[in-house]
Short mmCIF file of C-alpha atoms and ligand atoms in Angstrom, two decimals:
data_model
loop_
_atom_site.label_atom_id
_atom_site.label_comp_id
_atom_site.label_asym_id
_atom_site.label_seq_id
_atom_site.Cartn_x
_atom_site.Cartn_y
_atom_site.Cartn_z
CA MET S 1 24.00 7.14 -16.45
CA ASN S 2 20.25 7.03 -17.42
CA GLU S 3 19.00 10.45 -17.97
CA LYS S 4 15.56 10.03 -16.56
CA ILE S 5 17.05 9.10 -13.22
CA ALA S 6 19.74 11.69 -13.24
CA GLN S 7 16.99 14.33 -13.92
CA PHE S 8 14.92 13.15 -11.10
CA PHE S 9 17.98 13.32 -8.65
CA ASP S 10 18.89 16.71 -9.98
CA GLU S 11 15.49 18.21 -9.74
CA ARG S 12 13.94 16.49 -6.51
CA ARG S 13 17.36 16.19 -4.35
CA PRO S 14 15.62 13.31 -2.26
CA GLN S 15 16.98 12.58 0.90
CA THR S 16 19.77 10.00 0.83
CA PRO S 17 20.40 6.97 0.78
CA CYS S 18 17.63 6.63 -2.02
CA LEU S 19 16.95 4.23 -4.91
CA VAL S 20 15.32 5.53 -8.11
CA VAL S 21 14.00 2.98 -10.42
CA ASP S 22 13.04 3.73 -14.05
CA LEU S 23 10.08 1.78 -14.98
CA ASP S 24 10.77 2.19 -18.81
CA VAL S 25 13.87 0.07 -18.27
CA VAL S 26 12.20 -2.62 -16.52
CA GLU S 27 9.69 -2.82 -19.47
CA GLU S 28 12.42 -2.80 -21.95
CA ASN S 29 14.11 -5.63 -20.19
CA TYR S 30 10.79 -7.62 -19.90
CA ARG S 31 10.44 -7.06 -23.90
CA THR S 32 14.18 -8.07 -24.72
CA LEU S 33 13.95 -11.27 -22.57
CA GLU S 34 10.51 -12.09 -24.39
CA ASN S 35 12.24 -11.67 -27.65
CA ALA S 36 15.31 -13.60 -26.51
CA LEU S 37 13.24 -16.50 -25.44
CA PRO S 38 10.10 -16.42 -27.16
CA GLU S 39 9.13 -19.94 -26.26
CA ALA S 40 9.56 -19.61 -22.38
CA ARG S 41 6.90 -18.12 -20.03
CA ILE S 42 8.45 -15.35 -18.00
CA PHE S 43 7.88 -15.66 -14.13
CA TYR S 44 9.37 -12.59 -12.80
CA ALA S 45 11.19 -13.45 -9.44
CA VAL S 46 9.49 -11.19 -6.93
CA LYS S 47 12.19 -11.25 -4.35
CA ALA S 48 14.40 -9.16 -6.57
CA ASN S 49 12.20 -6.01 -6.13
CA PRO S 50 8.80 -6.48 -5.23
CA ALA S 51 7.67 -2.73 -5.34
CA PRO S 52 4.10 -2.49 -6.46
CA GLU S 53 4.74 -0.32 -9.39
CA ILE S 54 6.94 -2.91 -10.91
CA LEU S 55 4.41 -5.60 -10.07
CA ARG S 56 1.62 -3.74 -11.68
CA LEU S 57 3.90 -2.94 -14.78
CA LEU S 58 4.90 -6.55 -15.33
CA ALA S 59 1.26 -7.84 -14.61
CA ARG S 60 -0.09 -5.38 -17.23
CA LEU S 61 2.78 -6.77 -19.84
CA GLY S 62 1.40 -10.37 -19.04
CA SER S 63 4.33 -11.62 -16.96
CA ALA S 64 3.76 -14.31 -14.52
CA PHE S 65 5.60 -14.35 -11.00
CA ASP S 66 7.84 -16.72 -9.09
CA THR S 67 6.78 -16.13 -5.43
CA ALA S 68 8.49 -17.37 -2.04
CA SER S 69 6.05 -16.46 0.49
CA VAL S 70 2.15 -15.71 1.01
CA ASN S 71 2.95 -11.90 1.33
CA GLU S 72 4.48 -12.08 -2.16
CA ILE S 73 1.72 -13.89 -3.52
CA ARG S 74 -0.80 -11.27 -2.16
CA ASP S 75 1.28 -8.70 -3.32
CA VAL S 76 1.25 -10.10 -6.86
CA LEU S 77 -2.47 -10.51 -6.73
CA ALA S 78 -3.06 -7.12 -5.54
CA ALA S 79 -1.10 -5.89 -8.62
CA GLY S 80 -3.44 -7.49 -10.79
CA ALA S 81 -2.19 -11.05 -11.84
CA GLN S 82 -4.20 -14.03 -11.89
CA PRO S 83 -3.50 -16.89 -9.67
CA ASP S 84 -2.76 -19.10 -12.54
CA HIS S 85 0.14 -16.94 -13.34
CA ILE S 86 1.75 -17.59 -9.96
CA SER S 87 4.23 -20.08 -9.02
CA TYR S 88 5.02 -20.94 -5.22
CA GLY S 89 8.66 -21.39 -6.07
CA ASN S 90 10.37 -21.78 -2.52
CA THR S 91 11.05 -25.11 -1.63
CA ILE S 92 11.10 -24.31 2.15
CA LYS S 93 7.28 -23.44 3.08
CA LYS S 94 5.29 -23.85 6.20
CA GLN S 95 2.39 -26.12 5.58
CA ALA S 96 -0.04 -23.48 6.65
CA ASP S 97 1.38 -21.21 4.11
CA ILE S 98 0.93 -23.72 1.12
CA ALA S 99 -2.79 -23.92 2.32
CA THR S 100 -3.19 -20.34 2.29
CA ALA S 101 -1.55 -20.16 -1.34
CA TYR S 102 -3.97 -22.76 -2.42
CA ALA S 103 -6.98 -20.92 -0.99
CA LEU S 104 -5.73 -17.92 -2.97
CA GLY S 105 -5.88 -20.12 -6.15
CA VAL S 106 -2.36 -20.95 -6.63
CA ARG S 107 -1.79 -24.39 -8.12
CA LEU S 108 2.12 -24.59 -9.04
CA PHE S 109 4.37 -25.50 -6.27
CA ALA S 110 8.07 -26.45 -5.95
CA PHE S 111 9.77 -29.07 -3.92
CA ASP S 112 13.11 -30.83 -3.48
CA SER S 113 12.31 -33.38 -0.77
CA GLU S 114 9.81 -35.80 0.12
CA ALA S 115 8.74 -33.98 3.45
CA GLU S 116 7.98 -30.98 1.13
CA LEU S 117 6.16 -32.83 -1.23
CA ASN S 118 3.89 -34.44 1.40
CA LYS S 119 3.28 -30.86 2.95
CA ILE S 120 1.79 -30.10 -0.72
CA ALA S 121 -0.05 -32.97 -1.17
CA VAL S 122 -2.04 -32.57 2.03
CA ALA S 123 -2.43 -28.65 1.67
CA ALA S 124 -2.69 -28.32 -1.96
CA PRO S 125 -4.37 -31.53 -3.51
CA GLY S 126 -4.54 -31.87 -7.17
CA SER S 127 -1.73 -29.13 -7.75
CA ARG S 128 1.04 -29.28 -10.17
CA VAL S 129 4.59 -29.70 -8.70
CA PHE S 130 7.95 -29.39 -9.93
CA CYS S 131 11.14 -30.72 -8.46
CA ARG S 132 14.18 -28.81 -8.13
CA LEU S 133 17.43 -30.22 -9.22
CA LEU S 134 20.78 -29.38 -7.41
CA THR S 135 23.20 -27.45 -9.86
CA SER S 136 26.93 -26.43 -9.24
CA GLY S 137 26.51 -22.66 -9.48
CA GLU S 138 29.72 -22.49 -11.43
CA GLY S 139 30.19 -19.40 -13.34
CA ALA S 140 27.88 -17.35 -11.28
CA GLU S 141 29.08 -14.33 -9.21
CA TRP S 142 26.21 -14.94 -6.59
CA PRO S 143 26.05 -18.96 -6.55
CA LEU S 144 23.23 -20.73 -4.73
CA SER S 145 25.12 -23.48 -2.88
CA ARG S 146 23.79 -26.78 -2.15
CA LYS S 147 20.85 -25.14 -0.04
CA PHE S 148 18.29 -25.82 -2.96
CA GLY S 149 17.60 -28.87 -4.91
CA CYS S 150 18.25 -32.53 -4.94
CA GLU S 151 20.21 -34.88 -6.78
CA PRO S 152 18.50 -36.38 -10.14
CA GLU S 153 18.03 -39.78 -8.60
CA MET S 154 16.03 -38.49 -5.70
CA ALA S 155 14.04 -36.02 -8.11
CA ARG S 156 13.27 -39.38 -9.96
CA GLU S 157 12.01 -41.08 -6.97
CA LEU S 158 10.06 -38.22 -5.80
CA LEU S 159 8.20 -37.52 -9.20
CA ILE S 160 7.22 -41.11 -9.30
CA LYS S 161 5.80 -40.95 -5.85
CA ALA S 162 3.99 -37.56 -6.59
CA ALA S 163 1.36 -39.17 -8.71
CA GLY S 164 0.51 -41.68 -6.10
CA LYS S 165 0.08 -38.90 -3.52
CA GLY S 166 -2.69 -36.86 -5.45
CA VAL S 167 -0.60 -34.16 -6.90
CA VAL S 168 0.37 -33.63 -10.77
CA PRO S 169 4.17 -34.63 -11.55
CA TYR S 170 4.64 -31.49 -13.76
CA GLY S 171 8.25 -30.91 -14.40
CA LEU S 172 11.76 -30.00 -13.05
CA SER S 173 13.57 -26.69 -12.20
CA PHE S 174 16.88 -25.68 -11.59
CA HIS S 175 18.66 -22.28 -10.93
CA VAL S 176 22.44 -21.99 -12.20
CA GLY S 177 23.39 -19.51 -9.82
CA SER S 178 22.59 -15.57 -9.79
CA GLN S 179 24.58 -13.19 -11.89
CA GLN S 180 25.60 -16.13 -14.20
CA ARG S 181 27.79 -14.58 -16.65
CA ASP S 182 28.12 -18.03 -18.62
CA PRO S 183 25.29 -18.54 -21.06
CA THR S 184 26.34 -22.18 -21.50
CA GLN S 185 25.65 -23.11 -17.93
CA TRP S 186 22.31 -24.07 -18.49
CA ASP S 187 23.52 -26.90 -20.88
CA ALA S 188 24.46 -29.37 -18.20
CA ALA S 189 21.10 -29.02 -16.27
CA LEU S 190 18.92 -29.36 -19.39
CA GLN S 191 21.07 -32.55 -20.24
CA THR S 192 20.14 -33.94 -16.83
CA ALA S 193 16.49 -32.78 -17.14
CA ALA S 194 16.09 -34.47 -20.52
CA ALA S 195 17.46 -37.66 -19.34
CA LEU S 196 14.90 -37.80 -16.41
CA PHE S 197 12.23 -36.58 -18.83
CA ARG S 198 12.98 -39.95 -20.87
CA ASP S 199 13.57 -42.18 -17.61
CA LEU S 200 10.39 -40.94 -16.22
CA GLU S 201 8.40 -41.62 -19.40
CA SER S 202 9.53 -45.16 -19.58
CA GLN S 203 8.02 -45.56 -15.82
CA GLY S 204 4.65 -44.07 -17.40
CA ILE S 205 5.08 -40.30 -16.12
CA GLU S 206 5.02 -37.67 -18.82
CA LEU S 207 6.57 -34.57 -17.41
CA THR S 208 5.74 -31.29 -19.13
CA MET S 209 7.63 -28.46 -17.90
CA VAL S 210 11.30 -27.34 -17.40
CA ASN S 211 11.67 -24.16 -15.10
CA MET S 212 15.17 -22.97 -16.16
CA GLY S 213 15.19 -20.38 -13.15
CA GLY S 214 17.00 -17.03 -13.07
CA GLY S 215 20.49 -16.11 -13.37
CA PHE S 216 20.25 -13.64 -16.24
CA PRO S 217 23.11 -10.84 -15.13
CA THR S 218 22.98 -7.19 -14.70
CA ARG S 219 25.87 -5.20 -16.02
CA TYR S 220 28.09 -4.03 -13.17
CA LEU S 221 31.64 -3.03 -13.55
CA ARG S 222 32.26 -6.25 -16.10
CA ASP S 223 30.63 -6.63 -19.25
CA ILE S 224 28.08 -9.32 -19.90
CA PRO S 225 26.68 -11.25 -22.76
CA SER S 226 23.56 -10.13 -24.44
CA ALA S 227 19.99 -11.61 -23.73
CA VAL S 228 20.07 -12.76 -27.32
CA GLN S 229 23.32 -14.72 -26.46
CA TYR S 230 21.52 -16.51 -23.49
CA GLY S 231 18.46 -17.12 -25.56
CA GLN S 232 20.64 -18.59 -28.27
CA ALA S 233 22.74 -20.89 -25.99
CA ILE S 234 19.77 -22.00 -24.17
CA PHE S 235 17.59 -22.76 -27.35
CA ASP S 236 20.67 -24.69 -28.75
CA SER S 237 20.71 -26.61 -25.51
CA LEU S 238 17.09 -27.47 -25.45
CA ARG S 239 17.20 -28.62 -29.15
CA ARG S 240 20.44 -30.84 -28.23
CA HIS S 241 19.00 -32.62 -25.44
CA PHE S 242 15.23 -32.71 -26.07
CA GLY S 243 15.46 -33.06 -29.84
CA ASN S 244 12.16 -32.11 -31.61
CA ARG S 245 10.19 -32.86 -28.18
CA ILE S 246 11.15 -29.45 -26.37
CA PRO S 247 8.84 -29.04 -23.34
CA GLU S 248 7.19 -26.07 -21.91
CA THR S 249 9.71 -23.90 -20.50
CA ILE S 250 9.65 -21.28 -17.68
CA VAL S 251 12.24 -18.55 -16.89
CA GLU S 252 12.53 -16.76 -13.63
CA PRO S 253 14.46 -13.54 -14.20
CA GLY S 254 15.07 -11.51 -11.00
CA ARG S 255 18.18 -9.52 -11.32
CA GLY S 256 18.04 -9.31 -15.12
CA MET S 257 14.77 -7.70 -15.07
CA VAL S 258 15.33 -5.12 -12.73
CA GLY S 259 18.93 -4.50 -11.65
CA ASN S 260 19.98 -2.15 -14.41
CA ALA S 261 16.76 -0.07 -13.95
CA GLY S 262 17.86 1.57 -10.57
CA VAL S 263 20.23 3.96 -9.33
CA ILE S 264 20.99 4.64 -5.49
CA GLU S 265 22.38 8.13 -4.57
CA THR S 266 24.45 8.33 -1.46
CA GLU S 267 25.99 10.97 0.58
CA VAL S 268 29.64 10.86 1.89
CA VAL S 269 29.70 10.96 5.63
CA LEU S 270 33.23 10.78 6.43
CA ILE S 271 36.76 10.37 4.58
CA SER S 272 39.54 9.62 6.80
CA LYS S 273 42.88 7.89 7.05
CA LYS S 274 44.20 5.37 9.98
CA SER S 275 47.65 7.08 10.01
CA ALA S 276 49.52 9.95 8.35
CA HIS S 277 50.97 7.37 5.73
CA ASP S 278 48.10 5.61 5.01
CA ASP S 279 47.88 5.25 1.39
CA ARG S 280 44.03 4.49 0.91
CA ARG S 281 41.24 6.92 2.14
CA TRP S 282 38.37 5.33 3.86
CA VAL S 283 35.16 6.70 2.60
CA TYR S 284 32.22 6.12 4.59
CA LEU S 285 28.93 6.37 2.94
CA ASP S 286 25.18 6.74 4.42
CA ILE S 287 24.45 3.45 2.75
CA GLY S 288 26.28 0.07 3.62
CA LYS S 289 25.57 -3.60 3.96
CA PHE S 290 22.77 -3.06 6.23
CA GLY S 291 21.23 -0.35 4.23
CA GLY S 292 20.63 -2.22 1.05
CA LEU S 293 24.04 -3.22 -0.37
CA ALA S 294 23.85 -6.77 1.22
CA GLU S 295 25.05 -8.30 -1.91
CA THR S 296 28.58 -6.71 -1.18
CA MET S 297 28.83 -9.52 1.04
CA ASP S 298 32.08 -11.25 0.37
CA GLU S 299 32.39 -8.34 -2.32
CA ALA S 300 30.62 -10.52 -4.79
CA ILE S 301 28.74 -7.84 -6.61
CA HIS S 302 30.75 -4.77 -7.83
CA TYR S 303 28.49 -2.07 -8.22
CA PRO S 304 29.58 0.99 -10.40
CA ILE S 305 30.07 4.02 -8.16
CA VAL S 306 30.05 7.40 -9.75
CA SER S 307 31.04 10.82 -8.54
CA ASN S 308 30.21 13.98 -10.52
CA ARG S 309 33.85 15.09 -9.82
CA ASN S 310 36.16 14.53 -12.68
CA GLY S 311 39.78 15.03 -11.29
CA SER S 312 42.38 12.56 -10.58
CA VAL S 313 41.44 9.41 -8.71
CA SER S 314 43.18 7.37 -6.16
CA PRO S 315 42.15 4.12 -4.21
CA VAL S 316 39.66 4.31 -1.52
CA ILE S 317 38.01 1.57 1.02
CA LEU S 318 34.28 1.99 1.09
CA ALA S 319 32.18 1.22 4.23
CA GLY S 320 28.71 1.89 5.51
CA PRO S 321 27.58 4.13 8.28
CA THR S 322 26.80 1.53 11.04
CA CYS S 323 28.51 0.44 14.19
CA ASP S 324 29.04 -2.98 12.97
CA SER S 325 32.59 -3.93 11.70
CA ALA S 326 31.28 -6.14 8.82
CA ASP S 327 29.71 -3.03 7.36
CA ILE S 328 32.60 -2.59 4.83
CA MET S 329 31.59 -2.78 1.10
CA TYR S 330 34.78 -3.07 -0.63
CA GLU S 331 38.27 -3.29 0.90
CA ARG S 332 40.04 -6.06 -1.49
CA THR S 333 38.40 -4.87 -4.56
CA VAL S 334 40.25 -1.85 -5.81
CA TYR S 335 37.80 1.16 -6.09
CA GLU S 336 39.14 4.64 -6.97
CA LEU S 337 37.25 7.96 -6.20
CA PRO S 338 38.49 11.57 -7.05
CA ASP S 339 41.03 13.03 -4.77
CA ASP S 340 38.89 16.05 -4.45
CA LEU S 341 36.02 14.20 -3.20
CA VAL S 342 34.58 15.92 0.07
CA ILE S 343 32.35 15.19 3.13
CA GLY S 344 28.77 15.89 1.95
CA ASP S 345 29.40 14.88 -1.57
CA ARG S 346 26.82 12.76 -3.41
CA LEU S 347 27.82 9.55 -5.11
CA ARG S 348 25.58 7.31 -7.55
CA ILE S 349 25.54 3.52 -6.98
CA GLU S 350 24.48 2.12 -10.41
CA ALA S 351 22.67 -0.97 -11.47
CA THR S 352 21.02 -1.24 -8.00
CA GLY S 353 17.37 -2.06 -9.02
CA ALA S 354 17.75 -5.59 -7.71
CA TYR S 355 18.25 -6.92 -4.34
CA THR S 356 18.78 -3.66 -2.53
CA THR S 357 15.50 -2.41 -1.00
CA THR S 358 14.22 -5.43 0.63
CA TYR S 359 17.67 -6.35 1.88
CA ALA S 360 17.77 -3.09 3.81
CA SER S 361 17.51 -3.83 7.64
CA VAL S 362 14.38 -2.32 9.39
CA ALA S 363 16.40 -0.04 11.74
CA PHE S 364 19.90 -1.33 12.58
CA ASN S 365 21.50 1.31 14.61
CA GLY S 366 18.33 3.50 14.07
CA PHE S 367 19.13 3.98 10.43
CA GLU S 368 15.84 4.03 8.08
CA PRO S 369 15.52 1.14 5.39
CA LEU S 370 16.46 2.60 1.86
CA GLY S 371 13.92 4.98 0.34
CA ALA S 372 12.75 4.23 -2.95
CA HIS S 373 11.06 6.16 -6.06
CA TYR S 374 9.39 4.38 -8.99
CA ILE S 375 9.36 6.73 -12.04
C1 PLP Y 401 16.10 -15.89 -6.42
C2 PLP Y 401 15.47 -16.89 -7.64
C3 PLP Y 401 15.35 -16.39 -8.95
C4 PLP Y 401 15.95 -15.27 -9.38
O1 PLP Y 401 17.26 -15.10 -9.68
P1 PLP Y 401 17.85 -14.19 -10.45
O2 PLP Y 401 19.57 -14.77 -10.69
O3 PLP Y 401 17.98 -12.90 -9.73
O4 PLP Y 401 17.64 -13.89 -11.99
C5 PLP Y 401 14.64 -17.34 -9.79
N1 PLP Y 401 14.20 -18.51 -9.22
C6 PLP Y 401 14.25 -18.78 -7.89
C7 PLP Y 401 13.69 -20.09 -7.48
C8 PLP Y 401 14.90 -18.00 -7.02
O5 PLP Y 401 14.82 -18.18 -5.77
#
């Protein structure tokens, strides 16, 4: 448990549920990633945690930003970033929003279809564009499905067309899936990217950049490889597939930048059983799927949950406080909590710095969005 965060909770006793993020950990994560991938530019994926305190810190450290909406772009600019440090990386944008981003100075845009490329060409003429490739998401605990990216053959055609539409065919992107626990999963996508670079070069189009996305993990219940191992595996793949003509590279860490920097404190609202013989207690917390723990969907992300009681433990089912029956965090996954846990106890949910605050509903059942402190 992070000492600084523990002290904050002990001294301030904030109303629960509440997230506390240690900005020193974010800074450490930034420097670790920078050292592990020294040639790659870091574009922090703002959606993981868009708190102004985090954006200001990363802007000061020299980070660039991957954004998905005009509001995220405005937040990043307000945090002190220059427009040339911003990528509008969402492949699904309204043309009016592309125009607004362009007016704000953004000149780097993602697409994965001809219709999207056309919008960019109209609303952001002269900009650099990169085409997102489909990936399998294999090895990821929060895979990204087929929603994003297109097949390499389509990427090839669209990048050839881009030049004729008045935008700059700048590069390729992919995302190997979030919480990617296998550092070798970048290899196949880099192989595809290198083949496209060569093919397009023979068509007279020289791409410049490969955006290798996010996917860098946070340690939840299971161990993860180190940042150095990711950096090494990715660099080896770049060497293998691009030889001595390694392109400019970008990474877009979200979870890996902020996940381990936050801890949520929650209160036990109810402990009950469904019958006298029930062998598992139901433990209902004041936070659930709608209060910020959306990534427990399909029990995908396994947050460490810690009690300050240290007696014997037994299995529990963990659920949230709302009146929606989907609001169960862990039922299949075995979680154990102390037998002497009582209603009113506080628990700490660790590694919750990413994908929590902004995934909290506005007021479902009248519950407040997740509170947060950045220290
Ligand atoms: C969400 C997202 C990221 C960040 O992914 P993590 O797995 O959190 O690192 C990076 N790039 C794009 C385009 C994204 O949508």
